[in-house]
Coordinates of C-alpha atoms and ligand atoms in Angstrom, one line a residue:
M4 CA 15.3 46.9 21.1
C5 CA 14.9 50.5 20.3
G6 CA 16.0 51.8 16.6
I7 CA 18.8 53.7 15.5
I8 CA 18.2 56.1 12.9
G9 CA 20.8 59.0 11.9
Y10 CA 21.8 61.3 8.4
I11 CA 24.0 63.0 6.8
G12 CA 23.6 64.1 3.1
S13 CA 22.6 67.9 1.4
R14 CA 18.7 67.2 2.4
K15 CA 17.0 68.2 5.6
A16 CA 17.7 65.6 8.1
Y17 CA 14.6 65.7 10.9
P18 CA 11.9 64.3 7.7
I19 CA 13.9 61.5 6.7
L20 CA 14.9 60.5 10.7
I21 CA 11.0 60.9 11.8
K22 CA 9.7 58.8 8.6
G23 CA 12.9 55.9 9.8
L24 CA 11.8 56.2 13.2
H25 CA 8.0 55.0 12.5
R26 CA 9.7 52.4 10.0
L27 CA 11.7 51.0 13.3
E28 CA 9.1 51.6 16.2
Y29 CA 8.3 48.1 16.1
R30 CA 11.6 47.8 17.8
G31 CA 10.5 49.5 20.8
Y32 CA 8.6 52.5 21.8
D33 CA 8.0 53.7 24.7
S34 CA 10.2 57.1 24.3
A35 CA 11.4 58.2 21.3
G36 CA 14.0 61.3 20.9
C37 CA 16.5 63.3 18.0
A38 CA 18.9 65.2 17.4
L39 CA 19.9 68.4 14.4
I40 CA 23.0 70.0 14.2
S41 CA 21.0 74.1 12.9
E42 CA 21.7 75.5 9.6
E43 CA 20.9 78.6 11.2
D44 CA 22.1 78.4 14.7
S45 CA 24.6 75.5 13.9
D46 CA 23.9 74.3 17.8
L47 CA 22.6 70.9 18.6
H48 CA 18.7 71.1 19.1
I49 CA 17.2 68.0 20.7
Y50 CA 13.3 67.3 21.1
K51 CA 12.3 64.4 23.2
A52 CA 8.8 62.5 23.9
K53 CA 8.0 60.3 26.9
G54 CA 5.3 57.6 24.5
K55 CA 6.2 56.7 20.6
V56 CA 6.5 58.6 18.0
A57 CA 4.0 60.7 17.3
D58 CA 4.6 62.5 20.8
L59 CA 8.4 63.5 19.3
E60 CA 7.0 65.1 16.6
S61 CA 4.5 67.3 18.2
A62 CA 7.4 68.2 21.0
A63 CA 9.7 68.9 17.8
K64 CA 6.6 71.0 16.2
G65 CA 7.7 74.8 15.8
K66 CA 10.8 74.5 16.5
D67 CA 13.8 74.9 14.6
C68 CA 14.7 72.0 12.5
S69 CA 17.0 72.6 10.5
G70 CA 19.3 70.2 10.0
T71 CA 21.2 68.8 7.5
I72 CA 22.6 65.8 10.0
G73 CA 21.0 64.6 12.8
I74 CA 20.3 60.5 15.2
A75 CA 17.1 59.8 16.2
H76 CA 16.6 56.8 18.1
T77 CA 12.6 54.9 19.5
R78 CA 13.3 53.5 22.9
W79 CA 12.1 49.6 24.8
A80 CA 13.7 50.8 28.3
T81 CA 16.0 48.7 30.1
H82 CA 17.1 51.2 32.0
G83 CA 15.5 53.7 33.1
V84 CA 11.8 53.7 33.5
P85 CA 9.8 55.3 30.0
S86 CA 10.3 59.2 30.3
E87 CA 11.2 62.3 28.5
V88 CA 15.0 62.3 30.3
N89 CA 15.8 58.5 30.0
A90 CA 14.2 59.3 25.9
H91 CA 17.9 59.5 23.3
P92 CA 19.7 61.0 22.2
H93 CA 22.1 61.7 25.5
V94 CA 24.1 64.5 26.1
S95 CA 27.9 65.0 27.0
E96 CA 28.3 67.1 29.6
T97 CA 30.1 70.3 28.1
G98 CA 27.1 69.3 25.3
N99 CA 29.5 68.8 22.5
L100 CA 29.0 65.8 21.6
T101 CA 25.5 63.8 21.7
L102 CA 25.0 59.8 20.9
V103 CA 21.8 57.4 20.6
H104 CA 22.6 53.8 21.3
N105 CA 20.2 50.1 21.0
G106 CA 21.8 47.9 23.7
I107 CA 22.9 47.8 27.4
I108 CA 26.5 48.2 28.5
E109 CA 27.1 46.1 30.8
N110 CA 29.5 47.8 33.2
Y111 CA 28.3 51.2 33.3
S112 CA 27.8 51.5 36.7
T113 CA 32.0 51.2 37.5
L114 CA 32.1 53.6 34.5
R115 CA 30.1 56.1 35.9
E116 CA 31.8 56.3 39.3
Q117 CA 35.2 56.4 37.9
L118 CA 33.3 59.1 35.6
K119 CA 31.7 61.1 38.8
K120 CA 35.1 61.4 39.9
H121 CA 36.2 62.6 37.3
G122 CA 33.5 66.1 37.1
Y123 CA 31.2 64.2 35.0
H124 CA 27.3 64.5 36.1
F125 CA 24.6 62.1 34.9
Q126 CA 21.2 63.0 34.4
S127 CA 19.8 60.0 33.9
E128 CA 19.0 56.3 34.9
T129 CA 20.1 55.0 31.5
D130 CA 23.2 53.0 30.8
T131 CA 23.5 55.0 27.6
E132 CA 24.4 58.1 29.3
V133 CA 28.2 56.6 30.1
L134 CA 29.2 56.2 26.5
V135 CA 28.4 59.9 25.9
Q136 CA 30.5 60.8 28.5
L137 CA 33.4 58.0 28.4
I138 CA 34.0 59.5 24.6
E139 CA 34.0 63.0 25.9
Y140 CA 36.6 62.0 28.4
V141 CA 38.9 60.7 25.7
M142 CA 38.7 63.6 23.6
S143 CA 39.5 65.8 26.4
K144 CA 42.2 63.6 28.0
T145 CA 43.8 62.7 24.1
G146 CA 43.1 65.8 22.1
E147 CA 42.2 62.5 19.5
D148 CA 38.8 63.3 16.8
L149 CA 35.9 62.6 17.8
A150 CA 36.4 58.7 15.9
T151 CA 39.5 57.9 17.9
S152 CA 38.0 58.7 21.0
V153 CA 35.2 56.7 19.9
R154 CA 36.8 53.7 18.7
V155 CA 39.5 54.7 22.3
A156 CA 36.1 54.7 24.2
L157 CA 34.4 51.7 23.2
K158 CA 37.2 49.4 24.1
S159 CA 36.6 50.1 28.2
V160 CA 33.1 49.0 28.0
F161 CA 31.6 45.3 27.7
G162 CA 27.8 44.6 26.3
A163 CA 26.5 45.4 23.4
Y164 CA 25.5 47.5 21.5
A165 CA 25.4 49.7 18.1
I166 CA 25.7 53.4 18.5
A167 CA 25.5 57.0 16.7
V168 CA 27.0 60.3 18.0
I169 CA 27.6 63.8 16.3
D170 CA 30.3 66.5 18.0
R171 CA 28.2 70.1 17.4
R172 CA 31.6 71.3 16.4
H173 CA 31.5 69.0 13.2
P174 CA 28.6 69.6 11.3
D175 CA 29.9 67.0 8.6
M176 CA 30.8 64.2 10.8
L177 CA 28.6 61.0 11.7
V178 CA 30.6 58.4 14.1
C179 CA 28.7 54.8 14.5
A180 CA 29.7 51.3 15.9
R181 CA 28.7 48.1 17.0
R182 CA 29.0 44.8 19.1
S183 CA 26.2 42.2 18.7
S184 CA 23.6 45.2 17.8
P185 CA 22.7 45.4 14.6
L186 CA 23.9 48.6 11.8
A187 CA 23.5 49.0 8.2
I188 CA 25.0 52.0 7.1
G189 CA 23.2 52.7 3.3
I190 CA 25.6 54.7 1.2
V191 CA 23.8 56.8 -1.6
D192 CA 26.9 57.0 -4.8
G193 CA 28.4 59.7 -5.7
D194 CA 26.5 62.3 -3.1
G195 CA 29.2 61.6 0.1
E196 CA 24.8 60.8 1.5
F197 CA 24.8 57.9 3.9
F198 CA 22.0 57.0 6.1
L199 CA 22.3 54.9 9.0
A200 CA 20.1 52.2 11.3
S201 CA 19.2 49.4 12.7
D202 CA 17.8 47.8 10.1
A203 CA 17.8 48.0 5.9
S204 CA 13.5 49.7 6.6
P205 CA 14.4 52.7 6.6
I206 CA 17.0 52.8 4.2
A207 CA 15.4 51.0 1.6
E208 CA 13.5 54.2 -0.5
Y209 CA 16.6 56.1 -0.7
T210 CA 19.6 53.9 -2.0
K211 CA 20.1 49.5 -2.1
H212 CA 23.5 50.0 -1.7
I213 CA 24.2 49.0 2.5
V214 CA 27.2 48.0 4.5
Y215 CA 26.7 46.0 7.3
L216 CA 29.2 47.0 10.2
K217 CA 30.6 43.9 11.8
D218 CA 31.1 43.7 15.7
E219 CA 33.3 45.8 16.8
E220 CA 33.9 48.1 13.7
V221 CA 34.1 51.9 14.0
G222 CA 31.6 53.3 10.8
V223 CA 33.1 57.4 9.8
I224 CA 31.4 58.9 7.7
E225 CA 31.7 62.4 6.4
R226 CA 29.4 64.2 4.3
G227 CA 30.6 64.3 0.9
K228 CA 33.3 61.7 1.4
H229 CA 33.8 57.7 0.8
L230 CA 32.8 55.4 4.3
K231 CA 35.3 54.6 6.3
V232 CA 35.5 51.8 8.8
Y233 CA 38.6 51.1 11.6
D234 CA 38.8 48.0 13.3
L235 CA 38.6 49.0 17.7
N236 CA 42.7 49.3 17.4
G237 CA 41.9 51.4 14.0
A238 CA 43.0 49.9 11.8
E239 CA 40.7 49.9 8.6
T240 CA 39.1 47.0 7.1
E241 CA 36.9 46.6 4.1
A242 CA 33.2 47.9 4.5
E243 CA 31.7 44.9 2.5
V244 CA 28.6 47.3 0.0
K245 CA 25.5 44.6 -0.2
E246 CA 22.8 45.1 -2.8
I247 CA 18.7 44.6 -0.6
D248 CA 15.9 44.4 -2.6
L249 CA 13.4 46.0 -0.4
D250 CA 9.7 45.2 -1.2
L251 CA 8.3 49.0 0.4
S252 CA 4.7 48.0 -0.4
M253 CA 4.9 45.3 3.1
L254 CA 6.4 48.3 5.0
D255 CA 2.5 49.6 4.6
H256 CA -1.0 48.8 6.4
E257 CA -2.3 49.0 2.8
G258 CA -6.0 49.3 3.5
F259 CA -5.8 47.2 6.2
P260 CA -6.8 49.2 10.0
H261 CA -2.8 47.3 11.3
F262 CA 0.3 45.0 10.5
M263 CA -0.8 41.9 12.7
L264 CA -4.3 41.8 10.0
K265 CA -2.3 42.5 7.1
E266 CA 0.1 40.7 8.1
I267 CA -2.1 37.2 8.9
F268 CA -3.8 37.6 5.6
D269 CA -0.5 38.6 3.6
Q270 CA 0.4 34.7 4.9
P271 CA -1.3 32.3 1.5
N272 CA 0.8 34.8 -0.8
V273 CA 4.4 35.2 0.9
L274 CA 3.7 31.3 1.1
K275 CA 4.2 30.6 -2.3
D276 CA 7.0 33.6 -2.2
C277 CA 8.4 31.0 0.2
M278 CA 7.4 28.2 -2.1
Q279 CA 8.6 29.6 -5.3
G280 CA 11.9 28.0 -7.0
R281 CA 11.9 25.7 -4.0
I282 CA 8.8 23.6 -5.3
V283 CA 9.7 23.1 -9.2
E284 CA 8.8 20.8 -11.5
S285 CA 11.2 18.2 -12.2
P286 CA 12.1 16.9 -15.3
Y287 CA 12.4 13.7 -14.7
S288 CA 8.9 12.7 -13.1
H289 CA 5.3 15.2 -13.4
S290 CA 5.5 15.4 -9.9
P291 CA 7.5 18.6 -8.2
Q292 CA 10.4 18.0 -6.5
V293 CA 11.8 19.9 -3.1
I294 CA 14.7 21.6 -4.0
L295 CA 16.8 24.2 -1.3
S296 CA 20.1 25.2 -2.6
A297 CA 21.5 24.8 1.6
V298 CA 20.0 21.4 2.0
T299 CA 22.0 20.3 -1.9
S300 CA 25.6 22.4 -0.9
N301 CA 26.1 20.9 2.1
R302 CA 24.6 17.2 1.6
R303 CA 27.2 15.6 3.1
R304 CA 27.4 17.8 5.8
L305 CA 23.6 17.2 7.4
L306 CA 23.8 13.3 5.9
R307 CA 26.2 13.0 8.5
A308 CA 24.3 14.2 11.5
R309 CA 23.3 11.9 13.9
R310 CA 20.9 15.1 16.0
I311 CA 19.9 18.6 14.8
V312 CA 19.3 20.9 17.6
I313 CA 17.3 24.1 17.0
V314 CA 18.2 27.1 19.0
S315 CA 15.1 30.2 19.3
C316 CA 12.9 32.1 21.5
G317 CA 8.8 32.8 21.4
T318 CA 7.7 32.1 18.8
S319 CA 10.3 30.8 16.4
W320 CA 10.5 28.0 19.1
H321 CA 6.9 27.1 19.0
A322 CA 7.8 26.3 15.4
G323 CA 11.3 24.9 16.0
L324 CA 8.9 22.2 17.7
I325 CA 6.8 21.3 14.8
G326 CA 10.2 21.6 13.0
K327 CA 11.6 18.2 15.5
Q328 CA 8.1 16.3 14.3
L329 CA 8.8 17.0 10.5
L330 CA 12.5 16.1 10.8
E331 CA 11.8 12.8 13.0
H332 CA 9.2 11.8 11.1
F333 CA 11.2 13.0 8.1
C334 CA 14.5 11.9 8.4
R335 CA 14.5 9.8 11.1
I336 CA 17.0 12.0 13.3
P337 CA 16.9 13.0 16.7
V338 CA 15.7 16.0 17.2
E339 CA 16.0 18.6 20.3
V340 CA 14.6 22.4 20.9
A341 CA 16.1 24.0 23.2
Y342 CA 15.2 27.7 24.2
A343 CA 17.8 29.7 22.9
S344 CA 18.3 31.8 26.4
E345 CA 18.7 28.3 27.6
F346 CA 20.6 26.2 25.7
R347 CA 24.0 29.3 26.1
Y348 CA 24.4 29.2 29.2
S349 CA 23.8 25.1 30.0
D350 CA 26.5 24.0 28.8
P351 CA 26.0 22.2 26.3
V352 CA 26.9 18.6 25.0
I353 CA 27.9 19.4 20.9
E354 CA 28.8 15.9 19.3
P355 CA 31.4 16.8 15.8
D356 CA 28.7 15.5 13.3
D357 CA 26.5 18.0 15.2
V358 CA 23.7 20.1 13.1
V359 CA 22.7 23.2 15.0
V360 CA 18.8 25.3 13.2
A361 CA 19.1 28.4 14.3
I362 CA 15.1 30.1 13.5
S363 CA 14.5 33.4 13.7
Q364 CA 12.3 36.1 12.3
S365 CA 14.6 39.1 12.4
G366 CA 17.9 37.4 13.0
E367 CA 18.4 39.7 15.8
T368 CA 17.7 37.9 18.4
A369 CA 20.5 38.7 21.1
D370 CA 19.7 35.0 22.3
T371 CA 19.4 33.3 19.1
L372 CA 23.1 34.5 17.5
A373 CA 24.8 33.6 21.0
A374 CA 23.5 30.6 20.9
I375 CA 24.7 29.6 17.3
Q376 CA 28.1 31.6 18.3
Q377 CA 28.3 29.0 20.8
A378 CA 27.8 26.1 18.8
K379 CA 29.8 27.2 16.2
S380 CA 32.9 27.5 19.1
Q381 CA 32.0 23.7 19.9
G382 CA 32.1 23.0 16.3
A383 CA 28.3 23.0 16.0
F384 CA 27.6 23.2 12.0
V385 CA 24.3 26.2 11.8
Y386 CA 21.4 26.4 9.8
G387 CA 19.5 29.4 10.5
I388 CA 15.8 30.1 8.9
V389 CA 15.6 32.7 9.0
N390 CA 13.2 36.1 7.6
G391 CA 15.6 39.2 8.5
V392 CA 18.0 39.4 4.2
G393 CA 20.8 40.4 5.9
S394 CA 20.7 40.1 9.8
S395 CA 23.6 38.9 12.6
I396 CA 22.1 35.0 12.9
A397 CA 21.2 34.7 8.7
R398 CA 25.2 36.0 8.7
E399 CA 26.4 33.8 11.6
S400 CA 24.9 31.3 9.8
D401 CA 26.6 27.9 8.2
T402 CA 23.8 27.7 5.2
G403 CA 20.8 28.5 5.5
T404 CA 17.7 29.2 3.8
Y405 CA 15.0 32.8 4.4
I406 CA 11.6 32.3 4.5
H407 CA 11.0 35.2 2.2
V408 CA 8.0 36.0 3.9
G409 CA 8.5 40.0 3.6
P410 CA 9.2 42.6 6.7
E411 CA 7.2 41.4 9.5
I412 CA 5.8 44.8 11.3
G413 CA 3.3 43.8 13.6
V414 CA 4.4 43.0 17.0
A415 CA 3.2 39.6 17.2
S416 CA 4.9 37.2 15.1
T417 CA 1.9 35.8 12.1
K418 CA 3.6 35.5 8.8
A419 CA 6.7 34.4 10.2
F420 CA 5.8 31.8 11.9
T421 CA 3.3 29.3 9.3
G422 CA 7.1 30.9 6.8
Q423 CA 9.2 29.3 9.5
V424 CA 7.1 26.2 9.8
V425 CA 6.6 26.0 5.4
V426 CA 10.8 26.2 5.2
L427 CA 11.4 23.1 7.7
T428 CA 8.9 21.1 5.6
M429 CA 10.8 21.7 2.9
I430 CA 14.4 21.1 4.7
A431 CA 12.6 17.8 5.9
L432 CA 11.3 17.0 2.6
A433 CA 14.6 17.3 0.7
L434 CA 16.8 16.0 3.2
G435 CA 14.7 12.4 3.9
M436 CA 15.3 12.5 0.1
A437 CA 18.7 12.5 0.2
K438 CA 18.8 10.1 3.0
G439 CA 16.0 7.3 1.5
T440 CA 14.1 7.8 4.6
V441 CA 10.5 8.9 3.4
E442 CA 9.1 6.6 0.8
Q443 CA 8.4 8.3 -2.1
D444 CA 4.8 7.8 -2.5
E445 CA 5.2 10.1 0.9
Y446 CA 6.6 12.7 -0.6
E447 CA 4.7 13.6 -3.9
Q448 CA 1.4 13.6 -1.9
T449 CA 3.2 15.9 0.9
I450 CA 4.4 18.5 -1.5
R451 CA 1.5 18.6 -3.0
E452 CA -0.7 19.4 -0.2
L453 CA 1.9 21.5 0.5
I454 CA 1.0 23.2 -2.7
Q455 CA -2.9 23.6 -1.6
I456 CA -1.6 25.5 0.9
P457 CA -2.4 28.8 0.4
E458 CA -5.6 28.5 -1.0
K459 CA -6.7 26.4 2.2
I460 CA -5.3 29.8 3.9
N461 CA -7.5 31.9 1.9
R462 CA -10.8 29.6 2.7
V463 CA -9.5 29.9 7.0
L464 CA -8.7 33.8 5.9
E465 CA -13.3 33.6 4.7
Q466 CA -14.6 33.4 8.6
N467 CA -12.9 36.6 9.5
D468 CA -16.4 38.2 10.1
K469 CA -17.6 34.4 11.9
I470 CA -14.3 34.6 14.5
K471 CA -14.6 38.5 15.1
Q472 CA -18.3 37.8 15.7
L473 CA -17.2 35.2 18.2
A474 CA -14.3 36.8 19.5
S475 CA -16.3 39.8 20.8
R476 CA -18.1 37.1 23.1
F477 CA -14.9 36.5 24.8
T478 CA -13.2 39.3 26.2
F479 CA -15.3 38.9 29.6
A480 CA -12.7 36.7 30.1
H481 CA -9.3 36.8 32.0
N482 CA -7.7 33.8 31.2
F483 CA -8.1 31.1 28.7
L484 CA -6.6 27.4 28.2
Y485 CA -5.4 26.1 24.5
L486 CA -5.4 22.4 24.1
G487 CA -3.8 20.2 20.5
R488 CA -2.1 17.7 20.9
G489 CA 0.5 16.3 17.9
W490 CA 1.8 18.1 15.2
N491 CA -1.2 20.7 16.8
Y492 CA -0.1 20.6 20.3
P493 CA 2.9 23.5 19.4
V494 CA -0.7 25.6 17.5
A495 CA -1.8 25.4 21.3
L496 CA 1.1 27.3 22.9
E497 CA 1.4 29.5 19.7
G498 CA -2.3 30.6 20.8
A499 CA -2.1 30.7 23.8
L500 CA 1.1 33.1 23.8
K501 CA -0.8 35.4 20.7
L502 CA -3.3 36.3 23.4
K503 CA -1.8 37.3 26.2
E504 CA 1.0 39.3 23.8
I505 CA -2.1 41.6 22.3
S506 CA -5.0 41.4 24.5
Y507 CA -3.7 40.4 28.0
I508 CA -5.8 37.6 28.6
H509 CA -4.1 35.2 30.6
A510 CA -3.9 32.2 28.4
E511 CA -1.9 28.5 28.8
G512 CA -1.3 26.2 26.1
Y513 CA -1.3 22.8 27.0
P514 CA -1.0 19.0 25.5
A515 CA -5.4 18.0 25.7
A516 CA -3.8 14.6 27.3
E517 CA -2.5 16.7 30.0
M518 CA -4.6 18.7 30.8
K519 CA -6.3 16.1 33.5
H520 CA -2.9 16.6 35.3
G521 CA -3.3 19.7 36.6
P522 CA -5.1 22.0 34.6
I523 CA -8.2 20.7 34.8
A524 CA -8.9 22.5 37.8
L525 CA -9.2 25.3 36.3
V526 CA -12.2 25.0 34.4
D527 CA -16.0 26.3 35.2
A528 CA -18.1 28.4 34.0
E529 CA -15.5 31.0 33.3
M530 CA -13.3 29.5 32.1
P531 CA -12.7 29.1 27.5
V532 CA -11.1 27.0 26.4
V533 CA -9.8 26.0 22.5
F534 CA -9.7 22.9 21.5
I535 CA -7.0 22.5 18.4
A536 CA -9.8 19.1 17.4
T537 CA -8.2 18.3 13.1
H538 CA -8.9 15.3 12.1
H539 CA -5.6 12.9 13.0
K540 CA -4.9 9.4 15.0
L541 CA -5.4 11.4 17.7
Y542 CA -8.5 13.0 17.0
Q543 CA -11.2 10.8 19.2
K544 CA -9.0 10.6 22.0
I545 CA -9.3 15.2 21.9
V546 CA -13.0 14.0 21.1
S547 CA -12.7 12.4 24.7
N548 CA -11.1 15.4 26.8
M549 CA -13.6 17.9 24.7
Q550 CA -16.0 15.6 27.0
E551 CA -14.3 16.2 29.7
V552 CA -14.4 20.1 30.0
I553 CA -17.9 20.4 29.0
S554 CA -18.7 18.5 31.8
R555 CA -17.3 21.0 33.7
H556 CA -18.7 23.6 32.2
G557 CA -16.1 25.7 30.8
R558 CA -16.4 26.8 27.2
I559 CA -14.8 25.4 24.4
I560 CA -13.9 27.4 20.8
A561 CA -12.9 24.2 18.5
I562 CA -10.8 24.5 15.6
V563 CA -11.8 21.2 13.4
T564 CA -11.6 20.1 10.1
E565 CA -14.6 21.1 7.5
G566 CA -16.8 18.5 7.3
D567 CA -16.4 16.8 11.8
E568 CA -20.5 16.8 12.8
Q569 CA -19.3 15.0 15.8
V570 CA -17.4 17.8 17.6
K571 CA -20.0 20.1 15.8
G572 CA -23.1 18.4 17.8
M573 CA -20.9 19.1 20.7
V574 CA -20.7 22.6 20.8
E575 CA -21.3 25.7 20.0
D576 CA -18.4 27.8 18.7
V577 CA -16.7 25.7 16.2
I578 CA -14.2 26.6 13.1
E579 CA -13.5 24.8 10.3
I580 CA -10.1 24.1 8.7
P581 CA -9.9 22.7 5.1
E582 CA -8.3 18.9 5.7
T583 CA -4.9 18.2 4.8
L584 CA -1.7 16.4 5.2
A585 CA -1.9 15.9 10.2
C586 CA 1.9 17.2 9.8
L587 CA 0.6 20.0 7.7
A588 CA -2.0 20.9 10.2
P589 CA -0.6 23.5 11.7
L590 CA 0.0 25.8 9.2
L591 CA -4.2 26.1 8.8
S592 CA -5.6 25.4 12.2
V593 CA -3.2 28.8 13.5
V594 CA -4.7 30.9 11.1
P595 CA -7.8 31.1 13.0
L596 CA -6.5 31.4 16.3
Q597 CA -3.7 34.0 15.6
L598 CA -7.9 36.1 14.0
L599 CA -9.5 35.0 17.2
S600 CA -6.4 37.2 19.5
Y601 CA -6.4 39.7 16.5
H602 CA -9.9 40.3 17.0
V603 CA -10.3 40.1 21.0
A604 CA -8.0 42.6 20.8
V605 CA -8.9 45.7 19.1
A606 CA -12.7 44.8 20.7
K607 CA -10.5 45.6 24.4
G608 CA -9.8 48.5 22.9
L609 CA -6.2 48.3 22.4
D610 CA -3.2 48.6 21.0
V611 CA -2.9 45.4 18.6
D612 CA 0.9 46.4 16.2
Q613 CA 2.5 47.9 19.7
P614 CA 1.4 46.0 22.6
R615 CA 2.7 46.8 26.0
N616 CA 6.5 46.0 27.4
L617 CA 7.4 44.4 24.2
A618 CA 9.2 44.6 20.9
K619 CA 9.8 43.4 17.8
S620 CA 12.9 42.8 18.2
V621 CA 14.8 41.2 21.2
T622 CA 18.3 42.4 20.5
V623 CA 19.3 42.4 24.5
E624 CA 19.6 39.5 26.9
Ligands
LIG704 C1 5.7 36.5 19.5 C2 7.1 37.0 19.3 C3 8.2 36.8 20.4 C4 9.7 36.0 18.7 C5 10.6 35.8 19.7 C6 11.7 36.3 18.5 O1 4.5 37.3 18.6 O2 7.4 37.4 18.2 O3 7.7 35.2 20.4 O4 8.7 35.2 18.7 O5 11.7 37.2 20.3 O6 11.8 36.4 17.7 P1 12.8 35.7 16.6 O7 11.7 35.5 16.3 O8 13.3 37.1 15.4 O9 14.5 35.2 16.9

């Protein structure tokens, strides 16, 4: 978590840093800060504030923001409470160096004690402060320049870092480095102007040319010169310049009050983008087919798989649970779904032919990244399903399919979930066809239905006002239960997660039939119970579960298939979704739950896009 940004060039750095921090605010927003080397007095000017980037802007208002070199940070606290003193940038003992950091320095307390013995004083409770002090210590002992001192200092550091550091005595140089935390450097050709950031979103409007630093690489950026990249031993490495193509309109609200609502409404269009070029008309038949380059080019390797293990976290884990059902149904391969954070430390059994599927919106989640590194080291073949183009997980995977739903800024994941499920459906269909485990009729029917999903989501979105009105009657609740079965069980988990993240109401998702084994004890007139009861083979059973809740005076909200008269006759609050195949129902049934949690949170006056304690990209363990 945390977002870092840096700039060196001929423009004023401050507005670029602030705009960039706003783009990175999804990564953390409990405090922010920036450091500039002033054009007026050639000194370092550092501004910090507890709170959001807007608070930093207030703190810097009217002050000297004249520099053309600077670094900045938006924080998600790990070590030390959110406060001005713990906010980055941190400054070295002499006041010459200042540094921003994303990650966790695991041996910080040992380093801190050692540095204290050498006369260094610490102002903050952070792990980061040791880095800037250590670099200065190395510099003073060796007499080396900033770049070499950073390199040498980092050799003594355990943990994860993306850092940017500047020296007030050298206003033409910015040094950066990474290990396990992302760092992108944007290069404006010919101008010697550079941008660096935790992801490409703050850079994309200035240049398309990006270098993603690799683990244990140090970037030396000098005004007007070429970027140089070194490994920690000082050997120069090749900086591979990638061309990025980011749709900047996706980075704005576009008239919606919040990113989350915009992203919910984005779903019909971005899911079309996700299928674009992958569901194609066959030249040999009248029906469309799925062509995924990752499946086609790794066909033999994937066909050898006797087991698939899906690793992911949070919402992506919920998508993984649907992926399990899709892959088992269409490909007849046993699938396990593991929390990446558990998998990585579980001494997992990986057989030579196993395929590990990593699902991640950001492509930067530390646990998922570590899980695939672990799996690869044991010989697994890794298939990434990622949104973040060029992200660490995308790069670390052996092959993969991007979900292509555009940047997701709202902290609560919405369009990434449906994008992941669409990609998993396409993979299951393509692989099932290659294996011969799916009948042609079912294959064609599923594709035809998948193509209809964006329009059907539009029909769900038309009920936004109704769901808003319904939500306003449920803000009283302290607990919610979400129940679903089969394909809709992961949707129940996802609905509950969405509600707790942004409305701070405790919610649990359960398989509906499990309710009578415990959770039913919680049901009373104060307990809203959301049933996902669309038409599929377990429909009548879930209707019976609903009766059990009604008998105990629970307040039901039911998600049903259009035209369902039975449930409408039983409960007052019903949201209808269009008919589709059971395996595609989650793509529709999740949408009213996204809207429900959004409207409950808004009605409670909460900060939907930046809920407390959370950050979009969890790049620490
Ligand atoms: C929930 C949410 C998180 C993420 C989780 C994994 O709304 O956003 O639970 O799903 O942190 O993140 P990614 O998918 O980026 O690996």
